[in-house]
CSV table of C-alpha atoms in Angstrom, one decimal:
chain,number,residue,atom,x,y,z
A,260,MET,CA,78.5,14.1,4.9
A,261,PHE,CA,77.2,16.0,7.9
A,262,THR,CA,74.9,18.0,5.7
A,263,VAL,CA,73.4,14.8,4.3
A,264,VAL,CA,72.7,13.5,7.8
A,265,ILE,CA,70.9,16.8,8.7
A,266,ILE,CA,68.8,16.7,5.6
A,267,ALA,CA,67.9,13.1,6.2
A,268,VAL,CA,66.8,13.9,9.8
A,269,ILE,CA,64.7,16.8,8.6
A,270,VAL,CA,63.0,14.7,5.9
A,271,ILE,CA,62.3,11.9,8.4
A,272,GLY,CA,60.9,14.4,10.9
A,273,LEU,CA,58.6,16.0,8.3
A,274,ALA,CA,57.4,12.5,7.2
A,275,THR,CA,56.7,11.6,10.8
A,276,LEU,CA,54.7,14.8,11.4
A,277,LEU,CA,52.8,14.3,8.2
A,278,TYR,CA,51.9,10.7,9.2
A,279,PHE,CA,50.7,11.5,12.7
A,280,GLY,CA,48.9,14.6,11.4
A,281,ARG,CA,47.0,12.5,8.9
A,282,GLY,CA,46.2,10.0,11.7
A,283,ARG,CA,44.7,12.8,13.9
A,284,ALA,CA,42.8,14.2,11.0
A,285,GLY,CA,41.4,10.8,10.1
A,286,GLY,CA,40.4,10.2,13.7
A,287,GLY,CA,38.7,13.5,14.0
A,288,GLY,CA,36.9,12.9,10.7
A,289,GLY,CA,35.7,9.5,11.9
A,290,ARG,CA,34.4,10.9,15.1
A,291,GLY,CA,32.7,13.7,13.2
A,292,LEU,CA,31.0,11.2,10.9
A,293,LYS,CA,30.0,9.0,13.8
A,294,ARG,CA,28.4,11.9,15.6
A,295,ARG,CA,26.7,13.2,12.5
A,296,PHE,CA,25.3,9.9,11.2
A,297,GLY,CA,24.6,8.1,14.5
A,298,PRO,CA,22.8,4.8,13.6
A,299,GLU,CA,23.6,5.3,9.9
A,300,TYR,CA,27.3,5.1,10.8
A,301,ALA,CA,26.9,1.7,12.4
A,302,ARG,CA,24.7,0.5,9.5
A,303,ALA,CA,27.4,1.6,7.0
A,304,VAL,CA,30.1,-0.2,8.9
A,305,ALA,CA,28.0,-3.4,9.0
A,306,ARG,CA,27.2,-3.1,5.3
A,307,HIS,CA,30.9,-3.0,4.6
A,308,ASP,CA,31.6,-6.1,6.8
A,309,GLY,CA,33.2,-4.1,9.6
A,310,ASP,CA,35.5,-2.1,7.2
A,311,ILE,CA,35.5,1.3,9.0
A,312,LYS,CA,37.6,3.0,6.4
A,313,ALA,CA,35.3,1.9,3.6
A,314,ALA,CA,32.2,2.9,5.6
A,315,GLU,CA,33.7,6.4,6.4
A,316,GLN,CA,34.6,6.9,2.8
A,317,GLU,CA,31.0,6.2,1.7
A,318,LEU,CA,29.6,8.5,4.4
A,319,GLY,CA,32.1,11.2,3.5
A,320,GLU,CA,31.0,11.0,-0.1
A,321,ARG,CA,27.4,11.5,1.0
A,322,VAL,CA,28.4,14.6,2.9
A,323,LYS,CA,30.3,16.0,-0.2
A,324,ARG,CA,27.3,15.3,-2.5
A,325,HIS,CA,24.5,16.4,-0.2
A,326,GLY,CA,25.9,18.3,2.7
A,327,SER,CA,25.3,21.7,1.1
A,328,LEU,CA,21.7,21.0,0.3
A,329,THR,CA,19.3,23.6,1.8
A,330,GLU,CA,15.9,22.3,2.8
A,331,GLN,CA,13.1,24.3,1.1
A,332,PRO,CA,10.2,25.6,3.2
A,333,LEU,CA,6.7,24.4,2.7
A,334,SER,CA,3.8,26.8,2.2
A,335,PRO,CA,1.2,26.5,5.0
A,336,HIS,CA,-1.3,25.1,2.4
A,337,THR,CA,1.2,22.4,1.2
A,338,ARG,CA,2.0,21.5,4.8
A,339,GLU,CA,-1.6,21.2,5.8
A,340,HIS,CA,-2.2,19.1,2.6
A,341,TYR,CA,0.5,16.6,3.6
A,342,VAL,CA,-0.7,16.4,7.2
A,343,ALA,CA,-4.2,15.6,6.0
A,344,GLN,CA,-3.0,13.0,3.6
A,345,TRP,CA,-0.8,11.3,6.2
A,346,ALA,CA,-3.7,11.2,8.6
A,347,ALA,CA,-6.0,9.7,6.0
A,348,ILE,CA,-3.4,7.0,5.1
A,349,GLN,CA,-3.1,6.1,8.8
A,350,LYS,CA,-6.9,5.6,9.1
A,351,GLN,CA,-6.9,3.6,5.9
A,352,PHE,CA,-4.4,1.1,7.4
A,353,VAL,CA,-7.1,-0.9,9.2
A,354,GLU,CA,-8.9,-1.9,6.1
A,355,SER,CA,-6.0,-2.0,3.6
A,356,PRO,CA,-2.6,-2.0,5.2
A,357,GLN,CA,-0.7,-2.9,2.0
A,358,GLN,CA,-2.2,0.0,0.1
A,359,ALA,CA,-1.7,2.4,3.0
A,360,VAL,CA,2.0,1.5,3.3
A,361,ALA,CA,2.4,2.0,-0.5
A,362,GLU,CA,0.7,5.4,-0.4
A,363,ALA,CA,2.7,6.5,2.6
A,364,ASP,CA,5.9,5.5,0.8
A,365,ALA,CA,4.9,7.6,-2.2
A,366,LEU,CA,3.9,10.5,0.1
A,367,LEU,CA,7.3,10.5,1.8
A,368,ALA,CA,9.0,10.5,-1.5
A,369,SER,CA,6.9,13.5,-2.7
A,370,LEU,CA,7.4,15.4,0.6
A,371,ALA,CA,11.2,14.9,0.5
A,372,ARG,CA,11.3,16.1,-3.1
A,373,ASP,CA,9.3,19.2,-2.1
A,374,ARG,CA,11.7,19.9,0.7
A,375,GLY,CA,14.6,20.0,-1.9
A,376,PHE,CA,15.9,16.4,-1.7
A,377,PRO,CA,16.5,14.4,-4.9
A,378,ASP,CA,13.5,13.0,-6.7
A,379,GLY,CA,12.1,9.8,-5.1
A,380,GLU,CA,12.3,7.9,-8.4
A,381,GLN,CA,16.0,7.4,-7.5
A,382,PHE,CA,15.3,6.0,-4.1
A,383,ASP,CA,18.9,5.2,-3.1
A,384,ASP,CA,20.0,8.8,-4.0
A,385,GLN,CA,17.1,10.3,-2.1
A,386,VAL,CA,17.8,8.2,1.0
A,387,ALA,CA,21.5,9.1,0.8
A,388,ALA,CA,20.7,12.8,0.9
A,389,LEU,CA,18.1,12.3,3.6
A,390,SER,CA,20.7,10.4,5.7
A,391,VAL,CA,23.0,13.4,5.7
A,392,HIS,CA,20.3,15.7,7.2
A,393,HIS,CA,18.0,13.3,9.0
A,394,ALA,CA,20.2,10.3,9.9
A,395,ASP,CA,18.2,9.4,13.0
A,396,TYR,CA,15.0,8.9,11.0
A,397,VAL,CA,15.9,7.6,7.6
A,398,GLN,CA,15.9,3.9,8.4
A,399,GLY,CA,12.2,4.0,9.0
A,400,TYR,CA,11.8,5.2,5.4
A,401,ARG,CA,13.8,2.3,4.2
A,402,SER,CA,11.7,-0.2,6.2
A,403,MET,CA,8.5,1.2,4.8
A,404,HIS,CA,9.8,1.3,1.2
A,405,THR,CA,10.7,-2.4,1.6
A,406,ALA,CA,7.3,-3.2,3.2
A,407,ALA,CA,5.5,-1.4,0.3
A,408,ARG,CA,7.1,-3.8,-2.2
A,409,ASP,CA,7.3,-7.1,-0.4
A,410,GLN,CA,4.6,-9.4,0.9
A,411,SER,CA,5.1,-8.3,4.5
A,412,GLY,CA,2.8,-9.3,7.3
A,413,THR,CA,0.4,-6.7,8.8
A,414,GLU,CA,2.5,-6.4,11.9
A,415,GLU,CA,5.7,-5.7,9.9
A,416,MET,CA,3.8,-3.1,7.9
A,417,ARG,CA,2.4,-1.4,11.0
A,418,GLU,CA,5.9,-1.2,12.6
A,419,ALA,CA,7.3,0.2,9.3
A,420,MET,CA,4.6,2.9,9.3
A,421,VAL,CA,5.2,3.9,12.9
A,422,GLU,CA,8.9,4.0,12.3
A,423,ALA,CA,8.6,6.0,9.1
A,424,ARG,CA,6.4,8.6,10.8
A,425,SER,CA,9.4,10.1,12.5
A,426,LEU,CA,10.8,11.1,9.2
A,427,PHE,CA,7.5,12.5,8.1
A,428,GLU,CA,7.3,14.6,11.2
A,429,ALA,CA,10.9,15.9,10.7
A,430,LEU,CA,10.2,16.8,7.1
A,431,ILE,CA,6.8,18.4,7.8
A,432,ALA,CA,8.3,20.6,10.6
A,433,GLU,CA,8.3,24.3,9.8
A,434,GLN,CA,12.1,24.4,10.4
A,435,PRO,CA,14.6,21.7,9.4
A,436,ALA,CA,14.9,19.0,12.1
A,437,ASP,CA,17.9,19.1,14.3
A,438,PRO,CA,18.9,15.5,15.3
A,439,ASP,CA,20.3,16.8,18.6
A,440,GLY,CA,17.3,19.0,19.3
A,441,PRO,CA,13.7,18.3,20.4
A,442,ARG,CA,11.5,16.2,18.3
A,443,PRO,CA,9.0,18.1,16.1
A,444,PRO,CA,5.4,18.1,17.2
A,445,SER,CA,3.1,15.3,16.1
A,446,PRO,CA,0.7,16.2,13.3
A,447,ASP,CA,-2.3,14.8,15.2
A,448,ASP,CA,-4.0,16.5,18.1
A,449,ASN,CA,-3.0,14.0,20.8
A,450,GLY,CA,0.6,13.5,19.8
A,451,HIS,CA,0.1,9.8,19.2
A,452,ALA,CA,-0.4,7.5,16.3
A,453,PRO,CA,-4.1,6.8,15.6
A,454,ARG,CA,-5.7,3.6,16.9
A,455,ALA,CA,-5.4,2.2,13.4
A,456,LEU,CA,-1.6,1.9,14.0
A,457,ASN,CA,-1.8,0.8,17.6
A,458,ARG,CA,-0.6,-2.7,18.1
A,459,ARG,CA,-3.9,-3.9,19.6
A,460,HIS,CA,-6.0,-2.5,16.8
A,461,ALA,CA,-4.0,-3.3,13.6
A,462,LYS,CA,-6.1,-5.7,11.6
A,463,GLY,CA,-4.6,-9.1,11.4
A,464,SER,CA,-2.0,-8.3,14.1
A,465,SER,CA,-0.7,-11.4,15.8
A,466,THR,CA,-0.8,-9.8,19.2
């Protein structure tokens, strides 16, 4: 009888340690995901109606699928080509904002593909991969992708272009962007968006 009691105590003790050990591991994992994904973490929780466990499971799956992805370098010629294309699209915005946004959306998809991310034809998969490596910037890409397909107002399209530019700069950088490090340099000479995307100069802007 005494032996049975000892065994029961040991089993209960091991079960308790396992339970609290899992709790600590889950908490650490949650903190790690929150630190890694930043605004994407909050977005995932909101998308799952506040269900943190479901959101963390989704984000954890993204890391499993895309965490080992290595961003491919761009040749100097390819990098210059993308920079020139982006600059031309920004200038085009004044005369044709809808076309400019659509072309910028396609350009980002192509640039992400060249950096080693999934093909832009599968937008959700490409964004999921980008969110693992560029979580601070990926929402801008989503906004521009939506603006390119909806009948958005000029101001909404301008804001989407400006927001998406952060991801462009991160992808065009010679080294993969570090969300905790300094922002990559702006492709234009002055470090600012062209007047075409300035709030006061966007054609049809309400302000």
